[in-house]
Amino acid sequence: MKNKSKLKIADLGEFGFISWFSPAFTKNLPPQLTGIGDDCAVIPWRGTKRLLVTTDLLIDGVHFLKDKILPADLGYKSLAVNLSDIAAMGGTPRWAFLSAAIPPETEMTWLKAFFSGWRHLSSRTEVYLLGGDTTRSHNNLVINVVVLGEAQEKLIKYRSGARPGDLVAVTGNLGDSEGGLRLILQNSRKHQLTSREKYLIRRHYLPRPQLEEGQFLAHQPEVRAMMDISDGIDSDLRRIMESSGCGVKINLENLPVSPALRHCCRKYGWNLEEVAAAGGEDYCLLLTVNPKNFSTLAARFYRRFGRRLRAIGTITANRGKLVYLKENRLVKLKKTGYDHFSLRSKP
Amino acid sequence: MKNKSKLKIADLGEFGFISWFSPAFTKNLPPQLTGIGDDCAVIPWRGTKRLLVTTDLLIDGVHFLKDKILPADLGYKSLAVNLSDIAAMGGTPRWAFLSAAIPPETEMTWLKAFFSGWRHLSSRTEVYLLGGDTTRSHNNLVINVVVLGEAQEKLIKYRSGARPGDLVAVTGNLGDSEGGLRLILQNSRKHQLTSREKYLIRRHYLPRPQLEEGQFLAHQPEVRAMMDISDGIDSDLRRIMESSGCGVKINLENLPVSPALRHCCRKYGWNLEEVAAAGGEDYCLLLTVNPKNFSTLAARFYRRFGRRLRAIGTITANRGKLVYLKENRLVKLKKTGYDHFSLRSKP
C-alpha cells in the first residue's frame, strides 16, 4: 500500500479528492442549503425562490488550448458551461462574475474578441457581468466564471432524486464534442475539414446551454433527477448513482449519436459507443423519469423542441453499479469519463 | 505611438484593462444593481437586504509563493482576503465557493493543512463552503474564492460616497504586510528572525478581515465612503477618487505605523512612508468621514475597539489628484501600489 503521508492528489483523482474533503463541509450544513455535490449550490432567496450558484475554473492546456480555440469561442464557452449548470437545475441565469489570470503578452485584440464572444451569449440570455478579478499570469491563461441564477424551490431538480425503475434519458446527441476535440487534436490544416467535421468541431467549441429545456423539464413532476453532461455520461451517471444511492443499466444501442459523429467514427476508426458514453462536454441534459409517464413527457418534449427525448437506460437498485448492455449482453467500455487529475492528455 | 493592433495587456496595466472593458458591462445595468467597480457587487435580496458578491483569484508566484507560505496560512488567507471585501461594504459574510487548480504532485498532507487553515477562519465567521471546482494544473497552484454576504441596503458604504472636505481615515496600521513580505523575500533562515520581524510576517500571512469594524462603520451615517486596503492606500485611494470624482491630500506624518515596522525600516533602510503608503495587503479599512463628526466617531470607535481611528488626509475637489504632504510640503513617493499586470517581481 502507498505510504499514506506521501499520498498525492493525482492518486485520488478529482472525484476521490472531492469525496475526501467535502464531508467536513457538508455535515453541519443548515437543512435549507444544498452545498457541494450538485450542479449548483442552492440558497434560500426571496419567498419561494432559491438562489443557484455555480462556478467553473478553466485552464489553458487542461480545459482548452489557447492556440487552437478562437478567442470569441472561448469567451462564449466560458459562460456557456456555467449556464449549463443552471439549466441542469431548471433555473434562470441572472448574474455572472469573470476572473482571469492573463499572460502579460496577451494582445488586446485577442481580449476584445474574447469579450465579444462572451457578450454574444450573455446578451442573448440577459446575464449581467457584475464583477470578477483580473491579474497577470506567469504561465497559462486561467479563467474562473461564477454564475448566479434563480429557480422556484419546488421545481429544482437534484441529482439525488433518481429511483429504481426510472428511465434514464438525454436531451441531445452524445459524443459530438469529443469527436470535435479529437479532430482538433489530430488536424492542423482547417481547410481540409469536411462539413461534418466542421460540425463536430463547432459542437465542441460552441455548446448551447439547454436553458429552455431545463426549465421545461423542471416543471414536469415525472422528472426526478437531472444534471448536465459535462464529463460524459459514464462519469456523470456515477454522480447520480452516488447522490441517489442507486445503479444504472445503459443500452448502448440507444445512445443518440449524430450522423456526423457516426461518419467520423467510421472514417477514423473511433469506437462510436466509447466516444458517445465517455466523451465529455456535450452539455445536454441527463435526467431520470418516472417510467409510467415517459411517453407522454417525450411527446410533449417533441412538440415543444422538435427533438426526441431519448431513453438510454434504467435506474436499478444495484447501488453503485453502472453496466452497459449491447443487444442485451453485458459489455465493458475501455474508456471512462474525464478526470481532471488523471494524466491522460485531454485539453 | 504604439501600434494599436499590437497593444498588449501589460501596456494597459490592471486598472487600465478594467477601465477598458468595463463600460460595455456597466452602461446598461438595471439601476438597482452595482457591478464592476466596488469591493463587492450588490444585488437586490429579500426586502431591504442586499446580496454582496466578491471574488479573488490567487496565483502561485503572483499573489503568494507556495514554497514560502504554510498551507494552513494560505487556506486562511484565501478566505480572509474575500471576507475583507465583505467587511469593506459593511456586510456579513455567509457562503463561500472555492475553486482550485492543483498540480498533480501536491501531497494530501499539504491539502489537509490548507483546509484546516480555511476552516479555522470559516468556522469562526460561520461562513459555509457550498461549492467550487477542482482541476489539475500543469503549472502553478491557482485558487479562486467567491464569498456571498448580506447587508442592509441603507447601510452599505460604497467607494463613490466621498465628498470634498471629508477626512480620510484608516482603521489599522499601514505597511506591516509589505514589511513582512520584504522579510520573507530576503530571509531564508527563519530561526534568525526577531520577534518584531515575526510579527510583520504574521501580519502578511494572517490578515484579520475587519468584519466587526466594517459593520460598526456601516451603521455610522457620517462615514461616506469605504473600501478595504488591498493594493496599498496609494492605489486604493485612486479607486475612491475615480468613483467619487474627487482628489485626495494625504499627510504622510499621520500614517499609522507599528513600532515593529518602524524598527525594521531603520534596520533595513526601507523608506517608511513608501512602505506604509504603497505596500499592499493590509486589509484594514479606508474610509472618508464627514469632518464635523469625525471626533465623536473616533471616540466611539476607540471605546468599541480599543484602537484609534486615524485621520490621514482630506478629500479635495481636485479631481484625480492624489498629493502627499510632509510637514505641509509636497513630496513625491517613488513607489506606487500594486498593479497585477506590471512586471515588478511582487509575489
XYZ file of C-alpha atoms in Angstrom:
694
model
C 0.000 0.000 0.000
C 1.112 3.542 -0.762
C 2.715 5.459 2.105
C -0.235 7.488 3.346
C 1.776 10.544 4.298
C 3.099 10.793 0.740
C -0.289 10.340 -0.890
C -0.707 12.819 -3.734
C -3.806 14.338 -5.235
C -3.164 12.524 -8.530
C -3.542 9.231 -6.592
C -7.083 10.147 -5.552
C -8.339 11.716 -8.776
C -10.820 14.564 -8.973
C -13.820 12.759 -7.526
C -11.777 10.965 -4.877
C -10.470 14.337 -3.807
C -13.958 15.823 -3.625
C -15.170 12.836 -1.549
C -12.149 13.258 0.697
C -12.617 16.909 1.657
C -16.334 17.536 1.245
C -17.806 15.670 4.290
C -16.203 18.215 6.641
C -18.077 20.954 4.800
C -21.431 19.245 4.231
C -22.069 17.549 7.579
C -23.099 20.646 9.575
C -24.884 22.468 6.796
C -28.257 24.024 7.734
C -31.043 21.950 6.104
C -32.250 24.690 3.757
C -28.855 24.806 1.993
C -27.540 22.497 -0.725
C -23.774 22.623 -0.950
C -21.079 20.563 -2.651
C -22.340 17.684 -4.790
C -24.845 19.030 -7.301
C -24.627 21.185 -10.433
C -25.315 24.292 -8.362
C -25.432 25.272 -4.704
C -28.971 26.168 -3.614
C -29.515 29.026 -1.152
C -32.780 30.469 0.243
C -33.715 33.550 -1.755
C -36.847 35.701 -1.926
C -40.065 33.889 -0.819
C -40.313 30.540 -2.610
C -37.355 31.348 -4.838
C -33.931 29.848 -4.441
C -30.583 31.309 -5.464
C -28.438 28.967 -7.593
C -24.661 29.371 -7.666
C -22.213 27.564 -9.928
C -18.553 28.074 -10.767
C -16.111 26.624 -13.289
C -12.361 27.013 -13.450
C -10.892 26.732 -16.957
C -7.158 26.384 -17.548
C -5.246 26.649 -20.802
C -3.783 23.217 -21.502
C -6.305 21.395 -19.294
C -9.744 22.589 -20.436
C -8.852 24.331 -23.662
C -5.882 25.065 -25.900
C -5.463 28.817 -26.304
C -3.621 28.353 -29.591
C -6.418 26.249 -31.085
C -9.617 27.954 -29.913
C -10.745 31.297 -31.304
C -10.884 33.893 -28.525
C -14.550 34.634 -29.267
C -15.371 30.925 -28.943
C -13.507 30.752 -25.638
C -15.411 33.765 -24.300
C -18.676 32.161 -25.377
C -17.799 28.743 -23.965
C -16.538 30.055 -20.595
C -20.003 31.422 -19.946
C -21.899 28.594 -21.683
C -20.549 25.800 -19.469
C -21.719 27.680 -16.377
C -25.149 28.421 -17.844
C -25.425 24.700 -18.498
C -25.159 24.069 -14.738
C -28.014 26.497 -14.129
C -30.015 24.712 -16.867
C -29.377 21.400 -15.101
C -31.277 22.610 -12.016
C -34.074 24.114 -14.116
C -33.056 27.668 -13.239
C -32.767 31.046 -14.929
C -29.274 32.562 -15.019
C -29.042 36.189 -13.878
C -25.559 37.437 -12.992
C -22.014 36.438 -13.812
C -18.532 37.066 -12.418
C -15.426 36.590 -14.519
C -11.930 36.228 -13.108
C -8.926 35.839 -15.341
C -5.180 35.439 -14.922
C -3.779 36.675 -18.200
C -0.235 36.332 -19.570
C 1.178 39.874 -19.965
C 1.950 39.407 -23.680
C -1.756 38.804 -24.467
C -2.884 41.184 -27.194
C -5.851 43.464 -26.643
C -7.361 42.327 -29.966
C -7.462 38.804 -28.522
C -9.198 40.064 -25.363
C -11.630 42.139 -27.387
C -12.678 39.048 -29.318
C -12.964 37.062 -26.079
C -15.385 39.629 -24.669
C -17.381 39.771 -27.905
C -17.940 36.002 -27.691
C -18.950 36.292 -24.054
C -21.361 39.118 -24.814
C -22.897 37.284 -27.733
C -24.206 34.740 -25.222
C -24.683 36.991 -22.199
C -26.869 39.476 -24.041
C -28.992 36.712 -25.540
C -29.541 35.169 -22.086
C -29.708 38.551 -20.273
C -26.925 37.624 -17.888
C -25.152 40.691 -16.475
C -21.435 40.646 -15.745
C -21.226 42.176 -12.263
C -17.597 41.691 -11.305
C -14.575 39.481 -11.083
C -10.851 39.788 -10.688
C -8.037 40.253 -13.171
C -4.395 39.561 -12.649
C -1.331 38.628 -14.609
C -0.305 35.017 -15.071
C 3.297 33.858 -15.346
C 2.194 30.824 -17.301
C -1.162 29.858 -18.712
C -4.357 31.740 -19.179
C -6.722 30.919 -16.292
C -10.430 31.730 -16.358
C -12.877 31.376 -13.500
C -16.559 32.066 -14.077
C -19.305 32.213 -11.475
C -22.965 32.373 -12.441
C -25.845 33.159 -10.100
C -29.348 32.187 -11.106
C -32.740 31.634 -9.585
C -35.394 28.942 -9.529
C -38.641 28.109 -7.764
C -37.870 25.932 -4.752
C -40.392 23.243 -5.719
C -39.204 22.956 -9.313
C -35.496 22.400 -8.706
C -34.253 19.004 -9.902
C -31.389 17.461 -7.960
C -29.020 14.595 -8.724
C -30.445 12.769 -5.725
C -33.986 12.210 -6.991
C -33.469 9.034 -9.083
C -35.466 5.930 -8.077
C -35.046 2.296 -9.199
C -37.189 1.734 -12.269
C -36.790 5.313 -13.563
C -35.861 5.626 -17.202
C -32.602 7.432 -17.907
C -32.910 9.954 -20.732
C -30.844 12.564 -22.552
C -31.930 15.703 -24.390
C -29.388 15.644 -27.204
C -26.813 13.714 -29.170
C -23.827 12.334 -27.317
C -20.161 12.385 -28.279
C -20.189 15.208 -30.806
C -17.982 17.377 -28.615
C -15.483 14.560 -28.043
C -15.442 13.903 -31.786
C -14.772 17.580 -32.402
C -11.966 17.559 -29.855
C -10.322 14.550 -31.493
C -10.415 16.338 -34.828
C -8.918 19.485 -33.315
C -6.067 17.490 -31.785
C -5.297 15.489 -34.924
C -5.864 18.159 -37.525
C -3.785 21.199 -38.152
C -4.988 22.261 -41.609
C -8.528 23.518 -41.173
C -9.327 23.996 -44.886
C -9.254 20.244 -45.438
C -12.082 19.592 -42.986
C -15.364 18.320 -44.346
C -18.637 19.971 -43.356
C -19.409 17.061 -40.991
C -16.064 17.526 -39.309
C -16.620 21.252 -39.010
C -19.985 20.484 -37.421
C -18.365 18.359 -34.697
C -15.730 20.998 -34.009
C -18.431 23.638 -33.717
C -20.259 21.385 -31.249
C -17.072 21.248 -29.180
C -16.380 24.974 -29.221
C -19.890 26.359 -29.115
C -22.077 24.190 -26.867
C -25.599 25.530 -26.424
C -26.629 25.615 -22.749
C -30.076 23.984 -22.705
C -31.789 26.594 -20.567
C -35.244 26.291 -22.161
C -35.105 22.503 -21.985
C -34.012 22.647 -18.337
C -36.828 24.992 -17.378
C -39.395 22.916 -19.277
C -38.230 19.692 -17.613
C -38.134 21.358 -14.181
C -41.884 21.901 -14.498
C -42.556 18.179 -15.112
C -43.126 16.252 -11.870
C -42.253 12.956 -13.588
C -38.656 14.160 -13.976
C -36.973 13.001 -10.770
C -33.270 13.757 -11.174
C -31.352 15.962 -13.583
C -27.818 17.125 -14.308
C -25.886 18.380 -17.290
C -23.480 16.204 -19.254
C -20.082 17.788 -18.763
C -17.731 14.854 -18.147
C -19.525 12.274 -20.309
C -22.443 10.050 -19.242
C -20.092 7.360 -17.943
C -18.765 9.769 -15.342
C -21.913 11.837 -14.863
C -24.145 8.805 -14.238
C -21.828 7.876 -11.371
C -22.640 11.209 -9.760
C -26.360 10.422 -9.978
C -25.722 6.920 -8.577
C -23.782 8.364 -5.632
C -26.366 11.048 -4.867
C -29.395 8.794 -5.318
C -27.897 5.573 -3.909
C -28.772 3.507 -6.982
C -27.308 1.753 -10.006
C -27.726 2.255 -13.743
C -28.141 -0.017 -16.753
C -27.412 1.614 -20.135
C -28.412 0.210 -23.519
C -25.591 1.261 -25.808
C -27.639 0.895 -28.986
C -29.981 3.596 -27.662
C -27.344 6.301 -27.243
C -28.330 9.066 -29.669
C -25.491 9.995 -31.995
C -25.337 12.419 -34.888
C -24.797 11.251 -38.478
C -21.637 13.393 -38.471
C -20.183 11.535 -35.493
C -21.167 8.160 -36.965
C -19.430 9.107 -40.190
C -16.226 10.280 -38.474
C -16.089 7.182 -36.255
C -16.108 5.040 -39.397
C -13.609 7.283 -41.151
C -11.102 7.443 -38.284
C -11.684 4.076 -36.633
C -13.034 5.546 -33.386
C -15.244 3.345 -31.215
C -18.638 5.043 -31.566
C -20.058 3.800 -28.277
C -16.987 4.776 -26.311
C -16.973 8.263 -27.812
C -20.691 8.660 -27.046
C -20.562 7.273 -23.497
C -17.240 8.597 -22.273
C -16.715 11.779 -24.283
C -17.291 14.927 -22.270
C -18.641 18.422 -22.825
C -21.867 17.657 -24.652
C -23.725 19.978 -22.262
C -27.091 18.477 -22.982
C -29.172 17.245 -20.045
C -29.215 13.849 -18.377
C -32.377 13.018 -16.451
C -34.325 10.208 -14.845
C -38.054 9.909 -15.392
C -40.908 8.017 -13.753
C -41.371 5.235 -16.372
C -45.182 5.421 -16.284
C -45.104 8.946 -17.673
C -42.164 8.748 -20.029
C -44.038 8.509 -23.313
C -46.323 11.461 -22.616
C -43.338 13.501 -21.453
C -41.377 12.562 -24.569
C -44.336 13.561 -26.736
C -44.634 16.924 -25.015
C -40.865 17.445 -25.283
C -41.025 16.691 -29.000
C -43.894 19.143 -29.547
C -42.018 21.862 -27.694
C -38.492 21.399 -29.038
C -38.885 19.373 -32.234
C -36.319 16.857 -30.978
C -36.664 13.482 -29.338
C -36.095 12.936 -25.648
C -34.093 9.718 -25.799
C -34.382 6.945 -23.197
C -30.975 5.297 -22.919
C -31.322 3.046 -19.884
C -32.846 2.340 -16.494
C -32.107 3.150 -12.866
C -31.551 -0.043 -10.838
C -31.424 -0.854 -7.119
C -27.924 -2.230 -7.673
C -26.208 0.545 -5.746
C -23.023 1.888 -7.328
C -23.192 -0.460 -10.324
C -23.071 1.051 -13.820
C -23.499 -1.592 -16.521
C -23.614 -1.331 -20.298
C -25.698 -3.671 -22.442
C -25.486 -4.231 -26.171
C -28.221 -6.382 -27.644
C -28.954 -7.496 -24.077
C -25.395 -8.683 -23.439
C -23.092 -7.076 -20.889
C -20.189 -5.189 -22.431
C -17.267 -3.274 -20.974
C -16.194 0.128 -22.263
C -12.489 0.749 -22.400
C -12.531 4.452 -21.804
C -14.195 6.170 -18.890
C -15.126 9.825 -18.481
C -12.909 12.756 -17.729
C -10.982 13.090 -14.526
C -9.260 16.430 -14.267
C -6.462 14.988 -12.132
C -5.729 11.983 -14.286
C -2.830 12.336 -16.640
C -4.371 11.474 -19.972
C -3.729 14.219 -22.439
C -7.169 15.740 -22.687
C -7.070 19.503 -23.110
C 2.694 55.846 -30.542
C 2.403 52.128 -30.097
C 0.786 50.168 -32.922
C -2.742 49.839 -31.602
C -3.385 46.418 -33.084
C -0.373 45.026 -31.211
C -1.307 46.601 -27.892
C -0.811 44.098 -25.085
C -2.474 43.859 -21.704
C 0.820 44.648 -19.952
C 0.760 48.043 -21.736
C -2.552 48.931 -20.078
C -1.963 47.550 -16.585
C -4.646 46.050 -14.365
C -6.705 49.189 -13.835
C -6.308 50.349 -17.417
C -7.620 46.968 -18.513
C -10.605 47.179 -16.163
C -11.405 50.690 -17.441
C -11.100 49.389 -20.996
C -13.587 46.532 -20.793
C -15.967 47.504 -18.015
C -18.041 50.289 -19.658
C -19.612 47.740 -22.017
C -20.818 45.812 -18.977
C -21.861 48.662 -16.702
C -23.660 51.009 -19.107
C -26.906 49.057 -19.404
C -27.089 47.742 -15.872
C -30.501 47.995 -14.169
C -30.316 50.773 -11.544
C -30.770 48.508 -8.522
C -27.563 46.603 -9.353
C -23.987 47.590 -8.525
C -21.486 45.817 -10.739
C -17.806 46.212 -11.546
C -16.011 48.938 -9.607
C -16.564 48.386 -5.895
C -15.352 45.873 -3.326
C -18.468 43.746 -3.914
C -21.292 43.558 -6.402
C -24.643 44.470 -4.815
C -27.813 42.620 -5.839
C -31.399 43.042 -4.561
C -32.206 40.404 -1.915
C -35.089 39.888 0.480
C -36.897 43.119 1.415
C -34.355 45.748 2.423
C -31.467 43.285 2.314
C -28.847 43.180 -0.408
C -26.691 40.281 -1.555
C -22.963 41.083 -1.708
C -20.683 39.095 -4.006
C -16.905 39.257 -4.179
C -14.256 37.094 -5.804
C -10.459 36.898 -5.705
C -8.116 34.934 -7.921
C -4.821 33.953 -6.276
C -1.920 32.561 -8.282
C 1.256 30.941 -7.016
C 4.125 33.231 -7.994
C 1.894 36.303 -8.344
C -0.080 36.527 -5.088
C 1.797 34.066 -2.947
C 4.808 31.748 -3.053
C 3.706 28.181 -2.380
C 7.185 27.235 -1.183
C 7.265 30.034 1.390
C 3.744 30.119 2.837
C 2.461 27.395 5.163
C -0.522 25.639 3.594
C -2.700 26.435 6.628
C -1.835 30.131 6.290
C -2.677 30.041 2.577
C -6.045 28.397 3.301
C -6.755 31.050 5.933
C -5.618 33.940 3.742
C -7.535 32.811 0.626
C -10.754 33.197 2.581
C -9.624 36.237 4.616
C -8.974 38.496 1.624
C -12.504 37.862 0.376
C -14.079 38.424 3.789
C -12.229 41.739 3.832
C -14.197 42.819 0.727
C -17.450 41.991 2.505
C -16.193 43.966 5.543
C -15.488 46.924 3.252
C -19.189 47.196 2.365
C -20.274 46.711 5.995
C -21.735 43.268 5.276
C -21.925 39.878 6.931
C -20.287 37.010 5.009
C -22.422 33.897 4.605
C -21.310 31.434 1.934
C -18.096 30.648 0.116
C -17.042 28.843 -3.068
C -13.512 27.571 -3.563
C -12.035 26.629 -6.927
C -8.528 25.302 -7.219
C -6.234 24.119 -9.998
C -3.791 21.867 -8.225
C -0.501 20.418 -9.531
C -0.871 16.592 -9.556
C 2.185 16.068 -7.321
C 0.592 18.053 -4.466
C 0.564 15.958 -1.297
C -2.646 15.310 0.574
C -0.992 16.410 3.838
C -0.461 19.810 2.227
C -4.128 19.981 1.181
C -5.300 18.839 4.615
C -3.384 21.704 6.210
C -4.777 24.142 3.631
C -8.332 23.147 4.544
C -7.593 23.316 8.275
C -6.454 26.933 7.856
C -9.546 27.738 5.798
C -11.812 26.149 8.385
C -10.129 27.951 11.253
C -11.470 31.183 9.779
C -14.688 29.893 8.190
C -15.974 28.316 11.398
C -15.168 31.431 13.416
C -17.052 33.603 10.912
C -19.779 30.985 10.240
C -19.128 31.026 6.506
C -20.224 27.785 4.835
C -18.312 26.342 1.891
C -21.057 25.495 -0.606
C -19.151 24.506 -3.713
C -16.410 25.211 -6.189
C -14.419 23.412 -8.819
C -11.252 21.370 -8.666
C -8.959 20.510 -11.512
C -5.359 19.680 -12.136
C -2.843 22.367 -13.070
C 0.117 21.802 -15.366
C 1.961 24.641 -13.711
C 1.161 26.707 -10.670
C -1.412 26.321 -7.943
C -4.384 28.571 -8.737
C -7.063 29.430 -6.185
C -10.298 31.275 -6.814
C -12.574 32.142 -3.916
C -16.051 33.639 -4.088
C -17.840 34.897 -0.994
C -21.508 35.840 -0.782
C -22.671 38.015 2.065
C -25.564 40.234 3.021
C -26.122 43.786 4.184
C -28.952 46.224 4.799
C -29.440 48.352 1.694
C -29.257 51.650 3.582
C -26.098 50.771 5.476
C -23.894 49.753 2.545
C -20.877 52.012 2.075
C -19.634 52.488 -1.478
C -16.409 53.872 -2.906
C -18.437 56.603 -4.552
C -19.628 58.406 -1.428
C -16.609 60.652 -0.728
C -17.188 64.442 -0.713
C -14.635 67.291 -0.771
C -13.784 68.212 2.811
C -14.247 64.631 4.143
C -11.475 63.362 6.349
C -9.728 60.240 5.076
C -9.215 57.648 7.821
C -7.860 54.139 8.300
C -8.737 51.515 10.900
C -5.289 49.995 11.402
C -1.563 50.276 10.889
C -0.247 50.525 7.342
C 2.671 48.741 5.731
C 3.062 45.812 8.129
C 2.130 43.309 5.446
C 4.573 44.826 2.937
C 7.272 44.763 5.617
C 6.520 41.111 6.272
C 6.674 40.350 2.560
C 10.068 42.043 2.222
C 11.377 39.940 5.095
C 10.014 36.749 3.530
C 11.704 37.563 0.225
C 15.069 38.476 1.726
C 15.233 35.926 4.510
C 15.644 32.218 4.128
C 16.610 31.194 7.696
C 13.549 31.673 9.854
C 15.202 30.958 13.211
C 17.209 34.155 12.941
C 14.123 36.380 12.813
C 13.444 38.715 15.724
C 10.028 38.813 17.361
C 9.276 42.120 15.597
C 10.116 40.546 12.258
C 7.945 37.540 13.007
C 5.133 39.919 13.851
C 5.334 41.570 10.412
C 5.447 38.212 8.649
C 2.398 37.084 10.602
C 0.651 40.283 9.550
C 1.403 39.384 5.926
C 0.266 35.772 6.138
C -2.648 36.082 8.535
C -4.537 39.318 7.883
C -7.635 39.727 10.021
C -10.666 40.727 7.938
C -12.192 43.647 9.822
C -15.769 42.449 9.766
C -16.822 43.926 13.127
C -15.211 47.250 12.277
C -16.909 47.263 8.855
C -20.330 46.556 10.332
C -19.840 49.185 13.045
C -18.778 51.821 10.499
C -21.626 50.882 8.154
C -24.048 51.973 10.879
C -22.480 55.449 11.130
C -24.080 57.942 8.736
C -21.016 60.211 8.936
C -18.988 57.536 7.112
C -19.452 58.396 3.445
C -17.176 56.024 1.520
C -15.361 52.851 2.478
C -13.159 50.166 0.934
C -10.567 47.715 2.173
C -6.844 48.295 1.724
C -5.670 45.512 -0.547
C -3.306 47.204 -3.008
C -1.960 49.910 -0.663
C -3.540 53.312 0.018
C -1.707 54.904 -2.907
C -3.565 52.617 -5.291
C -6.768 52.229 -3.297
C -7.284 55.982 -2.848
C -7.216 56.292 -6.638
C -10.216 53.949 -6.766
C -12.114 56.224 -4.353
C -11.084 59.279 -6.396
C -12.357 57.653 -9.605
C -15.644 56.528 -8.081
C -16.314 59.760 -6.194
C -14.860 62.196 -8.742
C -12.580 63.890 -6.239
C -8.960 64.295 -5.189
C -7.050 63.410 -2.036
C -4.408 65.096 0.100
C -2.505 62.770 2.453
C -0.357 63.883 5.385
C 2.428 61.338 5.459
C 3.312 62.010 9.107
C -0.177 60.859 10.080
C 0.068 57.390 8.524
C -0.207 54.958 11.439
C 2.694 52.514 11.522
C 3.603 49.826 14.004
C 6.736 50.023 16.163
C 7.799 46.762 14.504
C 7.653 48.290 11.017
C 9.397 51.460 12.184
C 12.155 49.319 13.649
C 12.598 47.196 10.524
C 12.618 50.255 8.240
C 15.530 51.640 10.271
C 17.281 48.265 10.355
C 16.998 47.531 6.626
C 16.989 51.047 5.191
C 13.429 50.867 3.860
C 11.588 54.137 3.289
C 8.925 54.026 6.000
C 6.441 56.293 4.231
C 6.718 54.430 0.950
C 6.177 51.090 2.658
C 3.158 52.471 4.527
C 1.575 54.239 1.546
C 2.333 51.835 -1.264
C 2.569 48.451 0.461
C -0.428 46.243 -0.181
C -2.430 43.657 1.674
C -3.005 45.399 4.998
C -6.708 44.549 4.769
C -7.742 47.213 7.214
C -10.405 49.695 6.132
C -10.035 53.010 4.331
C -12.919 55.438 4.777
C -13.970 59.025 4.334
C -15.873 60.797 7.085
C -17.912 63.979 7.359
C -15.341 66.206 9.146
C -17.904 67.693 11.544
C -18.484 64.305 13.140
C -15.027 62.804 13.000
C -14.009 63.292 16.631
C -17.196 61.785 18.077
C -16.905 58.869 15.625
C -13.263 58.323 16.545
C -14.176 58.349 20.241
C -16.924 55.759 19.719
C -14.594 53.666 17.577
C -11.981 53.771 20.338
C -14.495 52.750 23.008
C -15.684 49.844 20.879
C -12.371 48.509 19.529
C -9.704 49.935 21.854
C -7.801 51.277 18.837
C -7.605 54.693 17.259
C -9.370 55.544 14.029
C -6.606 57.510 12.325
C -7.260 60.538 10.104
C -4.564 60.564 7.433
C -5.761 63.205 4.995
C -8.584 65.076 3.316
C -10.774 64.659 0.268
C -10.354 67.571 -2.170
C -12.295 68.865 -5.151
C -9.116 68.483 -7.219
C -10.443 65.620 -9.302
C -7.987 62.761 -9.898
C -5.164 64.457 -7.958
C -3.523 62.458 -5.153
C -0.933 64.517 -3.295
C 1.292 63.712 -0.351
C 2.343 66.320 2.185
C 5.111 66.090 4.749
C 5.263 68.940 7.249
C 2.993 70.827 4.834
C 5.375 70.454 1.892
C 4.509 68.479 -1.204
C 6.538 65.280 -1.594
C 6.637 62.588 -4.236
C 6.663 58.891 -3.370
C 8.849 56.708 -5.550
C 6.838 53.553 -5.331
C 3.169 53.242 -6.170
C 0.724 50.500 -5.291
C 0.399 47.071 -6.785
C -0.571 46.501 -10.357
C -1.085 42.856 -11.099
C -0.048 43.273 -14.725
C 3.079 45.271 -14.098
C 6.271 43.339 -14.207
C 7.819 44.181 -10.873
C 8.612 40.993 -9.034
C 5.989 41.129 -6.329
C 4.736 37.708 -5.336
